[in-house]
PDB file of C-alpha atoms in Angstrom:
ATOM      1  CA  ALA A  29     -15.492  26.964   2.261  1.00  0.00           C
ATOM      2  CA  ALA A  30     -16.814  24.469  -0.296  1.00  0.00           C
ATOM      3  CA  LEU A  31     -15.087  21.649   1.599  1.00  0.00           C
ATOM      4  CA  GLU A  32     -17.513  22.296   4.460  1.00  0.00           C
ATOM      5  CA  SER A  33     -20.572  21.947   2.226  1.00  0.00           C
ATOM      6  CA  PRO A  34     -23.234  19.523   3.455  1.00  0.00           C
ATOM      7  CA  VAL A  35     -23.597  18.377  -0.144  1.00  0.00           C
ATOM      8  CA  GLY A  36     -21.094  15.572  -0.694  1.00  0.00           C
ATOM      9  CA  ARG A  37     -20.608  16.269  -4.403  1.00  0.00           C
ATOM     10  CA  VAL A  38     -19.654  19.869  -3.682  1.00  0.00           C
ATOM     11  CA  ALA A  39     -17.098  18.818  -1.066  1.00  0.00           C
ATOM     12  CA  MET A  40     -15.669  16.154  -3.441  1.00  0.00           C
ATOM     13  CA  LEU A  41     -15.358  18.673  -6.274  1.00  0.00           C
ATOM     14  CA  ALA A  42     -13.676  21.176  -3.953  1.00  0.00           C
ATOM     15  CA  ALA A  43     -11.225  18.507  -2.760  1.00  0.00           C
ATOM     16  CA  ASP A  44     -10.455  17.498  -6.340  1.00  0.00           C
ATOM     17  CA  VAL A  45      -9.811  21.092  -7.431  1.00  0.00           C
ATOM     18  CA  LEU A  46      -7.694  21.896  -4.383  1.00  0.00           C
ATOM     19  CA  GLY A  47      -5.656  18.742  -4.958  1.00  0.00           C
ATOM     20  CA  SER A  48      -5.142  19.608  -8.619  1.00  0.00           C
ATOM     21  CA  LEU A  49      -3.998  23.082  -7.613  1.00  0.00           C
ATOM     22  CA  ARG A  50      -1.702  21.539  -4.988  1.00  0.00           C
ATOM     23  CA  ALA A  51      -3.155  24.025  -2.526  1.00  0.00           C
ATOM     24  CA  LYS A  52      -1.082  23.589   0.614  1.00  0.00           C
ATOM     25  CA  ILE A  53      -3.388  25.979   2.411  1.00  0.00           C
ATOM     26  CA  ALA A  54      -6.122  23.316   2.245  1.00  0.00           C
ATOM     27  CA  VAL A  55      -4.113  20.517   3.920  1.00  0.00           C
ATOM     28  CA  THR A  56      -5.679  21.034   7.348  1.00  0.00           C
ATOM     29  CA  ALA A  57      -9.253  21.079   6.040  1.00  0.00           C
ATOM     30  CA  LEU A  58      -8.626  18.109   3.740  1.00  0.00           C
ATOM     31  CA  SER A  59      -7.032  16.157   6.589  1.00  0.00           C
ATOM     32  CA  ARG A  60     -10.109  16.765   8.719  1.00  0.00           C
ATOM     33  CA  LEU A  61     -12.381  15.571   5.894  1.00  0.00           C
ATOM     34  CA  ALA A  62     -10.244  12.495   5.255  1.00  0.00           C
ATOM     35  CA  GLY A  63     -10.518  11.440   8.852  1.00  0.00           C
ATOM     36  CA  THR A  64     -14.019  12.364   9.909  1.00  0.00           C
ATOM     37  CA  HIS A  65     -16.478  12.840   7.049  1.00  0.00           C
ATOM     38  CA  ALA A  66     -19.370  10.364   6.999  1.00  0.00           C
ATOM     39  CA  ASP A  67     -19.388  10.038   3.190  1.00  0.00           C
ATOM     40  CA  ARG A  68     -16.714   7.631   1.922  1.00  0.00           C
ATOM     41  CA  GLY A  69     -16.639   9.449  -1.431  1.00  0.00           C
ATOM     42  CA  VAL A  70     -15.660  12.680   0.310  1.00  0.00           C
ATOM     43  CA  ARG A  71     -13.016  10.869   2.376  1.00  0.00           C
ATOM     44  CA  LEU A  72     -11.665   9.281  -0.810  1.00  0.00           C
ATOM     45  CA  ALA A  73     -11.519  12.638  -2.624  1.00  0.00           C
ATOM     46  CA  ALA A  74      -9.784  14.223   0.366  1.00  0.00           C
ATOM     47  CA  VAL A  75      -7.134  11.483   0.543  1.00  0.00           C
ATOM     48  CA  GLU A  76      -6.498  11.679  -3.200  1.00  0.00           C
ATOM     49  CA  ALA A  77      -6.188  15.470  -2.952  1.00  0.00           C
ATOM     50  CA  LEU A  78      -3.746  15.175  -0.052  1.00  0.00           C
ATOM     51  CA  GLY A  79      -1.704  12.756  -2.132  1.00  0.00           C
ATOM     52  CA  ARG A  80      -1.592  15.158  -5.070  1.00  0.00           C
ATOM     53  CA  ILE A  81      -0.618  18.060  -2.825  1.00  0.00           C
ATOM     54  CA  GLY A  82       2.248  15.922  -1.559  1.00  0.00           C
ATOM     55  CA  ASP A  83       3.214  18.276   1.239  1.00  0.00           C
ATOM     56  CA  ALA A  84       5.038  16.752   4.203  1.00  0.00           C
ATOM     57  CA  SER A  85       2.246  17.992   6.471  1.00  0.00           C
ATOM     58  CA  SER A  86      -0.301  15.916   4.543  1.00  0.00           C
ATOM     59  CA  ILE A  87       1.485  12.581   5.021  1.00  0.00           C
ATOM     60  CA  GLY A  88       0.168  12.060   8.553  1.00  0.00           C
ATOM     61  CA  ALA A  89      -3.451  12.263   7.427  1.00  0.00           C
ATOM     62  CA  VAL A  90      -2.759   9.910   4.522  1.00  0.00           C
ATOM     63  CA  ILE A  91      -1.161   7.384   6.896  1.00  0.00           C
ATOM     64  CA  VAL A  92      -4.200   7.625   9.183  1.00  0.00           C
ATOM     65  CA  ALA A  93      -6.419   6.915   6.147  1.00  0.00           C
ATOM     66  CA  LEU A  94      -4.735   3.491   5.834  1.00  0.00           C
ATOM     67  CA  ASP A  95      -7.088   2.457   8.656  1.00  0.00           C
ATOM     68  CA  ASP A  96     -10.257   3.827   7.064  1.00  0.00           C
ATOM     69  CA  GLU A  97     -13.300   1.553   7.165  1.00  0.00           C
ATOM     70  CA  THR A  98     -13.581   1.625   3.364  1.00  0.00           C
ATOM     71  CA  GLY A  99     -11.193  -0.303   1.123  1.00  0.00           C
ATOM     72  CA  TYR A 100     -11.293   2.355  -1.609  1.00  0.00           C
ATOM     73  CA  VAL A 101     -10.004   4.968   0.829  1.00  0.00           C
ATOM     74  CA  ARG A 102      -7.297   2.635   2.149  1.00  0.00           C
ATOM     75  CA  GLY A 103      -6.203   1.896  -1.428  1.00  0.00           C
ATOM     76  CA  ALA A 104      -6.074   5.594  -2.281  1.00  0.00           C
ATOM     77  CA  ALA A 105      -3.981   6.236   0.815  1.00  0.00           C
ATOM     78  CA  ALA A 106      -1.520   3.513  -0.189  1.00  0.00           C
ATOM     79  CA  ALA A 107      -1.361   4.883  -3.752  1.00  0.00           C
ATOM     80  CA  ALA A 108      -0.659   8.379  -2.414  1.00  0.00           C
ATOM     81  CA  LEU A 109       2.132   7.017  -0.240  1.00  0.00           C
ATOM     82  CA  ALA A 110       3.583   5.157  -3.242  1.00  0.00           C
ATOM     83  CA  VAL A 111       3.954   8.436  -5.120  1.00  0.00           C
ATOM     84  CA  ARG A 112       5.774  10.001  -2.186  1.00  0.00           C
ATOM     85  CA  GLY A 113       8.006   7.030  -1.324  1.00  0.00           C
ATOM     86  CA  GLU A 114       7.693   8.043   2.318  1.00  0.00           C
ATOM     87  CA  PRO A 115      10.085   6.111   4.637  1.00  0.00           C
ATOM     88  CA  GLY A 116       7.951   6.973   7.681  1.00  0.00           C
ATOM     89  CA  ALA A 117       5.087   5.011   6.158  1.00  0.00           C
ATOM     90  CA  ILE A 118       6.873   1.639   6.103  1.00  0.00           C
ATOM     91  CA  ALA A 119       5.643   0.425   9.498  1.00  0.00           C
ATOM     92  CA  PRO A 120       2.012   1.556   9.035  1.00  0.00           C
ATOM     93  CA  LEU A 121       1.902   0.056   5.540  1.00  0.00           C
ATOM     94  CA  CYS A 122       3.233  -3.283   6.808  1.00  0.00           C
ATOM     95  CA  ARG A 123       0.734  -3.299   9.671  1.00  0.00           C
ATOM     96  CA  ARG A 124      -2.079  -2.668   7.187  1.00  0.00           C
ATOM     97  CA  LEU A 125      -0.786  -5.318   4.789  1.00  0.00           C
ATOM     98  CA  ALA A 126      -0.895  -7.924   7.553  1.00  0.00           C
ATOM     99  CA  VAL A 127      -4.636  -7.386   8.089  1.00  0.00           C
ATOM    100  CA  GLU A 128      -5.926  -6.120   4.730  1.00  0.00           C
ATOM    101  CA  ARG A 129      -8.669  -8.274   3.219  1.00  0.00           C
ATOM    102  CA  TYR A 130      -8.917  -6.786  -0.290  1.00  0.00           C
ATOM    103  CA  ALA A 131      -6.437  -7.910  -2.952  1.00  0.00           C
ATOM    104  CA  ASP A 132      -6.387  -4.564  -4.782  1.00  0.00           C
ATOM    105  CA  VAL A 133      -5.574  -2.706  -1.568  1.00  0.00           C
ATOM    106  CA  ARG A 134      -2.833  -5.223  -0.742  1.00  0.00           C
ATOM    107  CA  ALA A 135      -1.391  -4.626  -4.232  1.00  0.00           C
ATOM    108  CA  ALA A 136      -1.431  -0.857  -3.657  1.00  0.00           C
ATOM    109  CA  ILE A 137       0.321  -1.352  -0.320  1.00  0.00           C
ATOM    110  CA  VAL A 138       2.993  -3.539  -1.936  1.00  0.00           C
ATOM    111  CA  ASN A 139       3.541  -0.853  -4.595  1.00  0.00           C
ATOM    112  CA  ALA A 140       3.858   1.792  -1.880  1.00  0.00           C
ATOM    113  CA  LEU A 141       6.396  -0.293   0.019  1.00  0.00           C
ATOM    114  CA  CYS A 142       8.389  -0.975  -3.149  1.00  0.00           C
ATOM    115  CA  ALA A 143       8.527   2.778  -3.819  1.00  0.00           C
ATOM    116  CA  VAL A 144      10.531   3.275  -0.621  1.00  0.00           C
ATOM    117  CA  PRO A 145      14.164   2.390  -1.364  1.00  0.00           C
ATOM    118  CA  GLN A 146      14.978   1.153   2.142  1.00  0.00           C
ATOM    119  CA  PRO A 147      16.641  -2.129   3.163  1.00  0.00           C
ATOM    120  CA  GLN A 148      14.125  -2.491   5.981  1.00  0.00           C
ATOM    121  CA  VAL A 149      11.351  -3.015   3.417  1.00  0.00           C
ATOM    122  CA  VAL A 150      13.050  -6.225   2.275  1.00  0.00           C
ATOM    123  CA  GLY A 151      13.281  -7.395   5.881  1.00  0.00           C
ATOM    124  CA  ARG A 152       9.610  -6.669   6.471  1.00  0.00           C
ATOM    125  CA  PHE A 153       8.580  -8.566   3.345  1.00  0.00           C
ATOM    126  CA  VAL A 154      10.773 -11.519   4.369  1.00  0.00           C
ATOM    127  CA  ALA A 155       9.106 -11.549   7.798  1.00  0.00           C
ATOM    128  CA  LEU A 156       5.672 -11.467   6.149  1.00  0.00           C
ATOM    129  CA  LEU A 157       6.572 -14.584   4.143  1.00  0.00           C
ATOM    130  CA  LYS A 158       5.959 -16.443   7.416  1.00  0.00           C
ATOM    131  CA  HIS A 159       2.577 -14.846   8.156  1.00  0.00           C
ATOM    132  CA  ASP A 160      -0.417 -17.060   8.974  1.00  0.00           C
ATOM    133  CA  ARG A 161      -2.558 -15.779   6.095  1.00  0.00           C
ATOM    134  CA  ASP A 162      -1.862 -17.044   2.579  1.00  0.00           C
ATOM    135  CA  ASP A 163      -2.800 -13.762   0.926  1.00  0.00           C
ATOM    136  CA  VAL A 164      -0.296 -11.822   3.054  1.00  0.00           C
ATOM    137  CA  ARG A 165       2.492 -14.280   2.200  1.00  0.00           C
ATOM    138  CA  GLU A 166       1.561 -13.985  -1.475  1.00  0.00           C
ATOM    139  CA  SER A 167       1.736 -10.184  -1.304  1.00  0.00           C
ATOM    140  CA  ALA A 168       5.125 -10.367   0.419  1.00  0.00           C
ATOM    141  CA  ALA A 169       6.455 -12.667  -2.318  1.00  0.00           C
ATOM    142  CA  ARG A 170       5.162 -10.290  -4.990  1.00  0.00           C
ATOM    143  CA  GLY A 171       6.830  -7.369  -3.238  1.00  0.00           C
ATOM    144  CA  LEU A 172      10.141  -9.185  -3.001  1.00  0.00           C
ATOM    145  CA  GLY A 173       9.848 -10.058  -6.683  1.00  0.00           C
ATOM    146  CA  LYS A 174       9.489  -6.376  -7.532  1.00  0.00           C
ATOM    147  CA  LEU A 175      12.437  -5.378  -5.369  1.00  0.00           C
ATOM    148  CA  ARG A 176      14.725  -8.202  -6.555  1.00  0.00           C
ATOM    149  CA  ALA A 177      16.895  -7.797  -3.491  1.00  0.00           C
ATOM    150  CA  PRO A 178      19.731 -10.345  -3.455  1.00  0.00           C
ATOM    151  CA  ALA A 179      19.302 -10.718   0.314  1.00  0.00           C
ATOM    152  CA  ALA A 180      15.805 -12.160  -0.192  1.00  0.00           C
ATOM    153  CA  SER A 181      16.699 -14.736  -2.831  1.00  0.00           C
ATOM    154  CA  SER A 182      16.997 -17.698  -0.462  1.00  0.00           C
ATOM    155  CA  ASP A 183      13.769 -16.796   1.358  1.00  0.00           C
ATOM    156  CA  LEU A 184      11.911 -16.660  -1.943  1.00  0.00           C
ATOM    157  CA  ARG A 185      13.378 -19.983  -2.991  1.00  0.00           C
ATOM    158  CA  ASP A 186      12.022 -21.440   0.257  1.00  0.00           C
ATOM    159  CA  ALA A 187       8.596 -19.900  -0.446  1.00  0.00           C
ATOM    160  CA  VAL A 188       8.400 -21.931  -3.653  1.00  0.00           C
ATOM    161  CA  ASN A 189       7.464 -24.837  -1.340  1.00  0.00           C
ATOM    162  CA  ASP A 190       4.710 -22.940   0.516  1.00  0.00           C
ATOM    163  CA  PRO A 191       1.512 -24.954   1.188  1.00  0.00           C
ATOM    164  CA  SER A 192      -0.570 -22.354  -0.665  1.00  0.00           C
ATOM    165  CA  TRP A 193      -0.586 -22.527  -4.460  1.00  0.00           C
ATOM    166  CA  ALA A 194      -1.010 -18.730  -4.692  1.00  0.00           C
ATOM    167  CA  VAL A 195       2.111 -18.143  -2.605  1.00  0.00           C
ATOM    168  CA  ARG A 196       4.034 -20.730  -4.629  1.00  0.00           C
ATOM    169  CA  ALA A 197       2.983 -19.029  -7.876  1.00  0.00           C
ATOM    170  CA  ALA A 198       4.042 -15.595  -6.612  1.00  0.00           C
ATOM    171  CA  ALA A 199       7.335 -17.012  -5.331  1.00  0.00           C
ATOM    172  CA  VAL A 200       8.049 -18.748  -8.647  1.00  0.00           C
ATOM    173  CA  GLU A 201       7.424 -15.488 -10.516  1.00  0.00           C
ATOM    174  CA  ALA A 202       9.685 -13.641  -8.090  1.00  0.00           C
ATOM    175  CA  VAL A 203      12.467 -16.236  -8.234  1.00  0.00           C
ATOM    176  CA  GLY A 204      12.305 -16.068 -12.034  1.00  0.00           C
ATOM    177  CA  GLY A 205      13.484 -12.462 -11.815  1.00  0.00           C
ATOM    178  CA  TYR A 206      16.799 -13.448 -10.253  1.00  0.00           C
ATOM    179  CA  PRO A 207      19.427 -14.258 -12.887  1.00  0.00           C
ATOM    180  CA  THR A 208      21.348 -16.747 -10.740  1.00  0.00           C
ATOM    181  CA  ALA A 209      22.102 -20.438 -10.990  1.00  0.00           C
ATOM    182  CA  GLU A 210      20.378 -21.070  -7.633  1.00  0.00           C
ATOM    183  CA  ALA A 211      17.204 -19.421  -8.920  1.00  0.00           C
ATOM    184  CA  TYR A 212      17.212 -21.526 -12.079  1.00  0.00           C
ATOM    185  CA  ASP A 213      17.838 -24.690 -10.066  1.00  0.00           C
ATOM    186  CA  THR A 214      14.885 -23.827  -7.827  1.00  0.00           C
ATOM    187  CA  LEU A 215      12.634 -23.290 -10.828  1.00  0.00           C
TER     188      LEU A 215
END
């Protein structure tokens, strides 16, 4: 009942407690708050609570929160998905990464994608190395550096010559994680 309070602080406290208790019974109410409440603090608390609950039924609402109007909520959604390592979140996370304007949210999305041990994540990062925006290419290079997938080595070596200094720096850091002669030659 406290989740329905018109006082934002009460609803945030209720969401926090229910998340800490991992109260699966609250998933529906928290999902509604995460998607519709006018107060971004309440939406943030609801998304964080859904992430802590970690029930499969809460993942849909967390994925929807990736498109929230507030960067803090989007970042919390990505962080919650990172904890779960949810394969169904790969496509929505990549879509969000391609348009996200805040660096901290992009970093949270990269962490969430790296938490999913799927070969398709490497392919998505490689595709994003050719994106129009420098910051997206940089995030993709950082993600590939974390994954250290042998299949991405040549693409990262190519990214060392990117027109953007930020992408080049991220690619150099990533290539440095590959203990191969080609990587050392590139560096």
